[in-house]
């Protein structure tokens, strides 16, 4: 073998070793609440397409180890916690560690239901509820809540 062939063969055999020596991608960060910035323990950070998930610790920190072949592909990360608005984030992992923090906001919704088994209400309904529209309340002419409900 001539010296050029030896060098070429050495480079050819060493190339796969250099590629496989890259560290596997990791996604890590902290999940907090948007309103007060406090850490959020028990939140779930998931990449459903890879069936990977992590639960945040007491300090809100999470870490996901992705497979080595995930580098360069696009993935959607979903962050959820009870009583908070879920967040999604799309990213392309690179070799090494990617840090992404998430801040979830509160979801308060108020629903008020008022009703009775008044004349004209369907008796077959499971719950005695009448739905009053704003127009019906306005045309009733009452100013007191108790009068409107009656």
PDB file of N, CA and C in Angstrom, residues 19-83:
ATOM      1  N   UNK A  19     -18.170  11.290  14.385  1.00  0.00           N
ATOM      2  CA  UNK A  19     -19.589  11.614  14.366  1.00  0.00           C
ATOM      3  C   UNK A  19     -20.276  11.047  15.604  1.00  0.00           C
ATOM      4  N   UNK A  20     -19.958   9.824  15.966  1.00  0.00           N
ATOM      5  CA  UNK A  20     -20.632   9.208  17.105  1.00  0.00           C
ATOM      6  C   UNK A  20     -20.146   9.761  18.434  1.00  0.00           C
ATOM      7  N   UNK A  21     -19.058  10.511  18.448  1.00  0.00           N
ATOM      8  CA  UNK A  21     -18.549  11.064  19.689  1.00  0.00           C
ATOM      9  C   UNK A  21     -19.314  12.307  20.130  1.00  0.00           C
ATOM     10  N   UNK A  22     -20.235  12.822  19.294  1.00  0.00           N
ATOM     11  CA  UNK A  22     -21.017  13.993  19.682  1.00  0.00           C
ATOM     12  C   UNK A  22     -21.925  13.628  20.856  1.00  0.00           C
ATOM     13  N   UNK A  23     -22.060  14.549  21.816  1.00  0.00           N
ATOM     14  CA  UNK A  23     -22.944  14.251  22.945  1.00  0.00           C
ATOM     15  C   UNK A  23     -24.406  14.238  22.503  1.00  0.00           C
ATOM     16  N   UNK A  24     -25.187  13.380  23.132  1.00  0.00           N
ATOM     17  CA  UNK A  24     -26.624  13.312  22.826  1.00  0.00           C
ATOM     18  C   UNK A  24     -27.285  14.612  23.255  1.00  0.00           C
ATOM     19  N   UNK A  25     -28.311  15.045  22.530  1.00  0.00           N
ATOM     20  CA  UNK A  25     -28.969  16.306  22.901  1.00  0.00           C
ATOM     21  C   UNK A  25     -29.758  16.173  24.205  1.00  0.00           C
ATOM     22  N   UNK A  26     -29.754  17.242  24.965  1.00  0.00           N
ATOM     23  CA  UNK A  26     -30.491  17.309  26.218  1.00  0.00           C
ATOM     24  C   UNK A  26     -31.254  18.628  26.249  1.00  0.00           C
ATOM     25  N   UNK A  27     -32.492  18.569  26.713  1.00  0.00           N
ATOM     26  CA  UNK A  27     -33.308  19.768  26.902  1.00  0.00           C
ATOM     27  C   UNK A  27     -33.532  19.926  28.390  1.00  0.00           C
ATOM     28  N   UNK A  28     -33.213  21.107  28.905  1.00  0.00           N
ATOM     29  CA  UNK A  28     -33.418  21.342  30.330  1.00  0.00           C
ATOM     30  C   UNK A  28     -33.821  22.783  30.565  1.00  0.00           C
ATOM     31  N   UNK A  29     -34.340  23.049  31.760  1.00  0.00           N
ATOM     32  CA  UNK A  29     -34.755  24.405  32.102  1.00  0.00           C
ATOM     33  C   UNK A  29     -35.577  24.406  33.373  1.00  0.00           C
ATOM     34  N   UNK A  30     -36.281  25.519  33.579  1.00  0.00           N
ATOM     35  CA  UNK A  30     -37.091  25.703  34.780  1.00  0.00           C
ATOM     36  C   UNK A  30     -38.490  26.143  34.357  1.00  0.00           C
ATOM     37  N   UNK A  31     -39.498  25.597  35.019  1.00  0.00           N
ATOM     38  CA  UNK A  31     -40.885  25.986  34.780  1.00  0.00           C
ATOM     39  C   UNK A  31     -41.349  26.820  35.978  1.00  0.00           C
ATOM     40  N   UNK A  32     -41.876  28.016  35.681  1.00  0.00           N
ATOM     41  CA  UNK A  32     -42.345  28.928  36.722  1.00  0.00           C
ATOM     42  C   UNK A  32     -43.759  29.394  36.395  1.00  0.00           C
ATOM     43  N   UNK A  33     -44.362  30.126  37.330  1.00  0.00           N
ATOM     44  CA  UNK A  33     -45.637  30.770  37.051  1.00  0.00           C
ATOM     45  C   UNK A  33     -45.346  32.175  36.539  1.00  0.00           C
ATOM     46  N   UNK A  34     -46.085  32.589  35.541  1.00  0.00           N
ATOM     47  CA  UNK A  34     -45.838  33.880  34.896  1.00  0.00           C
ATOM     48  C   UNK A  34     -46.108  35.045  35.844  1.00  0.00           C
ATOM     49  N   UNK A  35     -47.162  34.952  36.645  1.00  0.00           N
ATOM     50  CA  UNK A  35     -47.581  36.080  37.469  1.00  0.00           C
ATOM     51  C   UNK A  35     -46.601  36.421  38.590  1.00  0.00           C
ATOM     52  N   UNK A  36     -46.022  35.407  39.238  1.00  0.00           N
ATOM     53  CA  UNK A  36     -45.139  35.705  40.367  1.00  0.00           C
ATOM     54  C   UNK A  36     -43.722  35.164  40.198  1.00  0.00           C
ATOM     55  N   UNK A  37     -43.461  34.402  39.132  1.00  0.00           N
ATOM     56  CA  UNK A  37     -42.113  33.905  38.874  1.00  0.00           C
ATOM     57  C   UNK A  37     -41.644  32.800  39.794  1.00  0.00           C
ATOM     58  N   UNK A  38     -42.556  32.249  40.605  1.00  0.00           N
ATOM     59  CA  UNK A  38     -42.179  31.162  41.509  1.00  0.00           C
ATOM     60  C   UNK A  38     -42.030  29.856  40.745  1.00  0.00           C
ATOM     61  N   UNK A  39     -41.115  29.004  41.203  1.00  0.00           N
ATOM     62  CA  UNK A  39     -40.918  27.711  40.553  1.00  0.00           C
ATOM     63  C   UNK A  39     -42.187  26.878  40.676  1.00  0.00           C
ATOM     64  N   UNK A  40     -42.378  26.004  39.693  1.00  0.00           N
ATOM     65  CA  UNK A  40     -43.608  25.228  39.618  1.00  0.00           C
ATOM     66  C   UNK A  40     -43.283  23.737  39.693  1.00  0.00           C
ATOM     67  N   UNK A  41     -43.309  23.147  40.895  1.00  0.00           N
ATOM     68  CA  UNK A  41     -43.054  21.712  41.013  1.00  0.00           C
ATOM     69  C   UNK A  41     -44.238  20.900  40.482  1.00  0.00           C
ATOM     70  N   UNK A  42     -43.953  19.744  39.906  1.00  0.00           N
ATOM     71  CA  UNK A  42     -45.007  18.853  39.433  1.00  0.00           C
ATOM     72  C   UNK A  42     -45.521  19.137  38.039  1.00  0.00           C
ATOM     73  N   UNK A  43     -44.953  20.124  37.340  1.00  0.00           N
ATOM     74  CA  UNK A  43     -45.355  20.379  35.950  1.00  0.00           C
ATOM     75  C   UNK A  43     -44.766  19.281  35.060  1.00  0.00           C
ATOM     76  N   UNK A  44     -45.445  18.987  33.964  1.00  0.00           N
ATOM     77  CA  UNK A  44     -44.980  17.938  33.050  1.00  0.00           C
ATOM     78  C   UNK A  44     -44.491  18.580  31.765  1.00  0.00           C
ATOM     79  N   UNK A  45     -43.252  18.253  31.391  1.00  0.00           N
ATOM     80  CA  UNK A  45     -42.648  18.711  30.146  1.00  0.00           C
ATOM     81  C   UNK A  45     -42.523  17.475  29.270  1.00  0.00           C
ATOM     82  N   UNK A  46     -43.162  17.486  28.089  1.00  0.00           N
ATOM     83  CA  UNK A  46     -43.221  16.276  27.273  1.00  0.00           C
ATOM     84  C   UNK A  46     -42.948  16.563  25.804  1.00  0.00           C
ATOM     85  N   UNK A  47     -42.296  15.598  25.164  1.00  0.00           N
ATOM     86  CA  UNK A  47     -42.159  15.568  23.708  1.00  0.00           C
ATOM     87  C   UNK A  47     -42.891  14.300  23.294  1.00  0.00           C
ATOM     88  N   UNK A  48     -44.162  14.459  22.940  1.00  0.00           N
ATOM     89  CA  UNK A  48     -45.028  13.307  22.700  1.00  0.00           C
ATOM     90  C   UNK A  48     -44.567  12.456  21.535  1.00  0.00           C
ATOM     91  N   UNK A  49     -44.009  13.064  20.478  1.00  0.00           N
ATOM     92  CA  UNK A  49     -43.572  12.294  19.310  1.00  0.00           C
ATOM     93  C   UNK A  49     -42.412  11.355  19.647  1.00  0.00           C
ATOM     94  N   UNK A  50     -41.675  11.643  20.704  1.00  0.00           N
ATOM     95  CA  UNK A  50     -40.584  10.765  21.148  1.00  0.00           C
ATOM     96  C   UNK A  50     -40.979   9.958  22.384  1.00  0.00           C
ATOM     97  N   UNK A  51     -42.200  10.107  22.842  1.00  0.00           N
ATOM     98  CA  UNK A  51     -42.697   9.495  24.081  1.00  0.00           C
ATOM     99  C   UNK A  51     -41.738   9.748  25.254  1.00  0.00           C
ATOM    100  N   UNK A  52     -41.300  10.998  25.356  1.00  0.00           N
ATOM    101  CA  UNK A  52     -40.437  11.419  26.458  1.00  0.00           C
ATOM    102  C   UNK A  52     -41.174  12.430  27.308  1.00  0.00           C
ATOM    103  N   UNK A  53     -41.013  12.341  28.619  1.00  0.00           N
ATOM    104  CA  UNK A  53     -41.586  13.344  29.504  1.00  0.00           C
ATOM    105  C   UNK A  53     -40.769  13.416  30.782  1.00  0.00           C
ATOM    106  N   UNK A  54     -40.862  14.563  31.429  1.00  0.00           N
ATOM    107  CA  UNK A  54     -40.190  14.772  32.712  1.00  0.00           C
ATOM    108  C   UNK A  54     -41.114  15.594  33.595  1.00  0.00           C
ATOM    109  N   UNK A  55     -41.054  15.333  34.879  1.00  0.00           N
ATOM    110  CA  UNK A  55     -41.829  16.093  35.860  1.00  0.00           C
ATOM    111  C   UNK A  55     -40.869  17.009  36.601  1.00  0.00           C
ATOM    112  N   UNK A  56     -41.254  18.270  36.747  1.00  0.00           N
ATOM    113  CA  UNK A  56     -40.374  19.220  37.417  1.00  0.00           C
ATOM    114  C   UNK A  56     -40.249  18.891  38.893  1.00  0.00           C
ATOM    115  N   UNK A  57     -39.065  19.164  39.434  1.00  0.00           N
ATOM    116  CA  UNK A  57     -38.798  18.940  40.843  1.00  0.00           C
ATOM    117  C   UNK A  57     -39.291  20.103  41.684  1.00  0.00           C
ATOM    118  N   UNK A  58     -38.929  20.102  42.958  1.00  0.00           N
ATOM    119  CA  UNK A  58     -39.363  21.137  43.890  1.00  0.00           C
ATOM    120  C   UNK A  58     -38.888  22.524  43.463  1.00  0.00           C
ATOM    121  N   UNK A  59     -37.763  22.582  42.742  1.00  0.00           N
ATOM    122  CA  UNK A  59     -37.227  23.865  42.281  1.00  0.00           C
ATOM    123  C   UNK A  59     -37.717  24.231  40.882  1.00  0.00           C
ATOM    124  N   UNK A  60     -38.654  23.432  40.309  1.00  0.00           N
ATOM    125  CA  UNK A  60     -39.197  23.707  38.983  1.00  0.00           C
ATOM    126  C   UNK A  60     -38.303  23.255  37.850  1.00  0.00           C
ATOM    127  N   UNK A  61     -37.172  22.615  38.138  1.00  0.00           N
ATOM    128  CA  UNK A  61     -36.209  22.193  37.115  1.00  0.00           C
ATOM    129  C   UNK A  61     -36.639  20.884  36.453  1.00  0.00           C
ATOM    130  N   UNK A  62     -36.384  20.785  35.142  1.00  0.00           N
ATOM    131  CA  UNK A  62     -36.636  19.557  34.393  1.00  0.00           C
ATOM    132  C   UNK A  62     -35.443  19.275  33.489  1.00  0.00           C
ATOM    133  N   UNK A  63     -35.324  18.031  33.052  1.00  0.00           N
ATOM    134  CA  UNK A  63     -34.268  17.642  32.122  1.00  0.00           C
ATOM    135  C   UNK A  63     -34.763  16.454  31.300  1.00  0.00           C
ATOM    136  N   UNK A  64     -34.628  16.564  29.967  1.00  0.00           N
ATOM    137  CA  UNK A  64     -35.017  15.494  29.053  1.00  0.00           C
ATOM    138  C   UNK A  64     -33.807  15.090  28.221  1.00  0.00           C
ATOM    139  N   UNK A  65     -33.438  13.829  28.250  1.00  0.00           N
ATOM    140  CA  UNK A  65     -32.352  13.308  27.415  1.00  0.00           C
ATOM    141  C   UNK A  65     -32.962  12.768  26.130  1.00  0.00           C
ATOM    142  N   UNK A  66     -32.616  13.382  25.012  1.00  0.00           N
ATOM    143  CA  UNK A  66     -33.157  12.986  23.712  1.00  0.00           C
ATOM    144  C   UNK A  66     -32.238  11.965  23.059  1.00  0.00           C
ATOM    145  N   UNK A  67     -32.765  11.156  22.149  1.00  0.00           N
ATOM    146  CA  UNK A  67     -31.899  10.212  21.442  1.00  0.00           C
ATOM    147  C   UNK A  67     -30.932  10.959  20.515  1.00  0.00           C
ATOM    148  N   UNK A  68     -29.781  10.367  20.246  1.00  0.00           N
ATOM    149  CA  UNK A  68     -28.756  11.011  19.422  1.00  0.00           C
ATOM    150  C   UNK A  68     -29.261  11.347  18.019  1.00  0.00           C
ATOM    151  N   UNK A  69     -30.164  10.528  17.474  1.00  0.00           N
ATOM    152  CA  UNK A  69     -30.654  10.786  16.113  1.00  0.00           C
ATOM    153  C   UNK A  69     -31.707  11.899  16.058  1.00  0.00           C
ATOM    154  N   UNK A  70     -32.002  12.535  17.183  1.00  0.00           N
ATOM    155  CA  UNK A  70     -32.966  13.636  17.208  1.00  0.00           C
ATOM    156  C   UNK A  70     -32.357  14.958  16.743  1.00  0.00           C
ATOM    157  N   UNK A  71     -31.033  15.017  16.635  1.00  0.00           N
ATOM    158  CA  UNK A  71     -30.349  16.256  16.241  1.00  0.00           C
ATOM    159  C   UNK A  71     -30.827  16.703  14.865  1.00  0.00           C
ATOM    160  N   UNK A  72     -31.221  17.982  14.789  1.00  0.00           N
ATOM    161  CA  UNK A  72     -31.614  18.580  13.514  1.00  0.00           C
ATOM    162  C   UNK A  72     -33.071  18.386  13.126  1.00  0.00           C
ATOM    163  N   UNK A  73     -33.803  17.539  13.816  1.00  0.00           N
ATOM    164  CA  UNK A  73     -35.210  17.336  13.504  1.00  0.00           C
ATOM    165  C   UNK A  73     -36.058  18.294  14.339  1.00  0.00           C
ATOM    166  N   UNK A  74     -37.285  18.519  13.914  1.00  0.00           N
ATOM    167  CA  UNK A  74     -38.169  19.450  14.609  1.00  0.00           C
ATOM    168  C   UNK A  74     -39.095  18.691  15.560  1.00  0.00           C
ATOM    169  N   UNK A  75     -39.209  19.196  16.794  1.00  0.00           N
ATOM    170  CA  UNK A  75     -40.055  18.562  17.802  1.00  0.00           C
ATOM    171  C   UNK A  75     -40.892  19.623  18.515  1.00  0.00           C
ATOM    172  N   UNK A  76     -42.070  19.211  18.982  1.00  0.00           N
ATOM    173  CA  UNK A  76     -42.928  20.088  19.759  1.00  0.00           C
ATOM    174  C   UNK A  76     -42.871  19.667  21.216  1.00  0.00           C
ATOM    175  N   UNK A  77     -42.551  20.628  22.068  1.00  0.00           N
ATOM    176  CA  UNK A  77     -42.489  20.398  23.508  1.00  0.00           C
ATOM    177  C   UNK A  77     -43.760  20.977  24.112  1.00  0.00           C
ATOM    178  N   UNK A  78     -44.432  20.202  24.952  1.00  0.00           N
ATOM    179  CA  UNK A  78     -45.661  20.662  25.598  1.00  0.00           C
ATOM    180  C   UNK A  78     -45.442  20.670  27.108  1.00  0.00           C
ATOM    181  N   UNK A  79     -45.798  21.801  27.738  1.00  0.00           N
ATOM    182  CA  UNK A  79     -45.641  21.948  29.180  1.00  0.00           C
ATOM    183  C   UNK A  79     -47.028  22.129  29.784  1.00  0.00           C
ATOM    184  N   UNK A  80     -47.372  21.272  30.752  1.00  0.00           N
ATOM    185  CA  UNK A  80     -48.693  21.330  31.368  1.00  0.00           C
ATOM    186  C   UNK A  80     -48.577  21.265  32.892  1.00  0.00           C
ATOM    187  N   UNK A  81     -49.556  21.873  33.540  1.00  0.00           N
ATOM    188  CA  UNK A  81     -49.688  21.803  34.993  1.00  0.00           C
ATOM    189  C   UNK A  81     -51.146  22.106  35.315  1.00  0.00           C
ATOM    190  N   UNK A  82     -51.703  21.405  36.283  1.00  0.00           N
ATOM    191  CA  UNK A  82     -53.113  21.568  36.632  1.00  0.00           C
ATOM    192  C   UNK A  82     -53.429  23.016  36.998  1.00  0.00           C
ATOM    193  N   UNK A  83     -54.504  23.550  36.400  1.00  0.00           N
ATOM    194  CA  UNK A  83     -54.954  24.894  36.711  1.00  0.00           C
ATOM    195  C   UNK A  83     -54.215  25.999  35.978  1.00  0.00           C
TER     196      UNK A  83
END
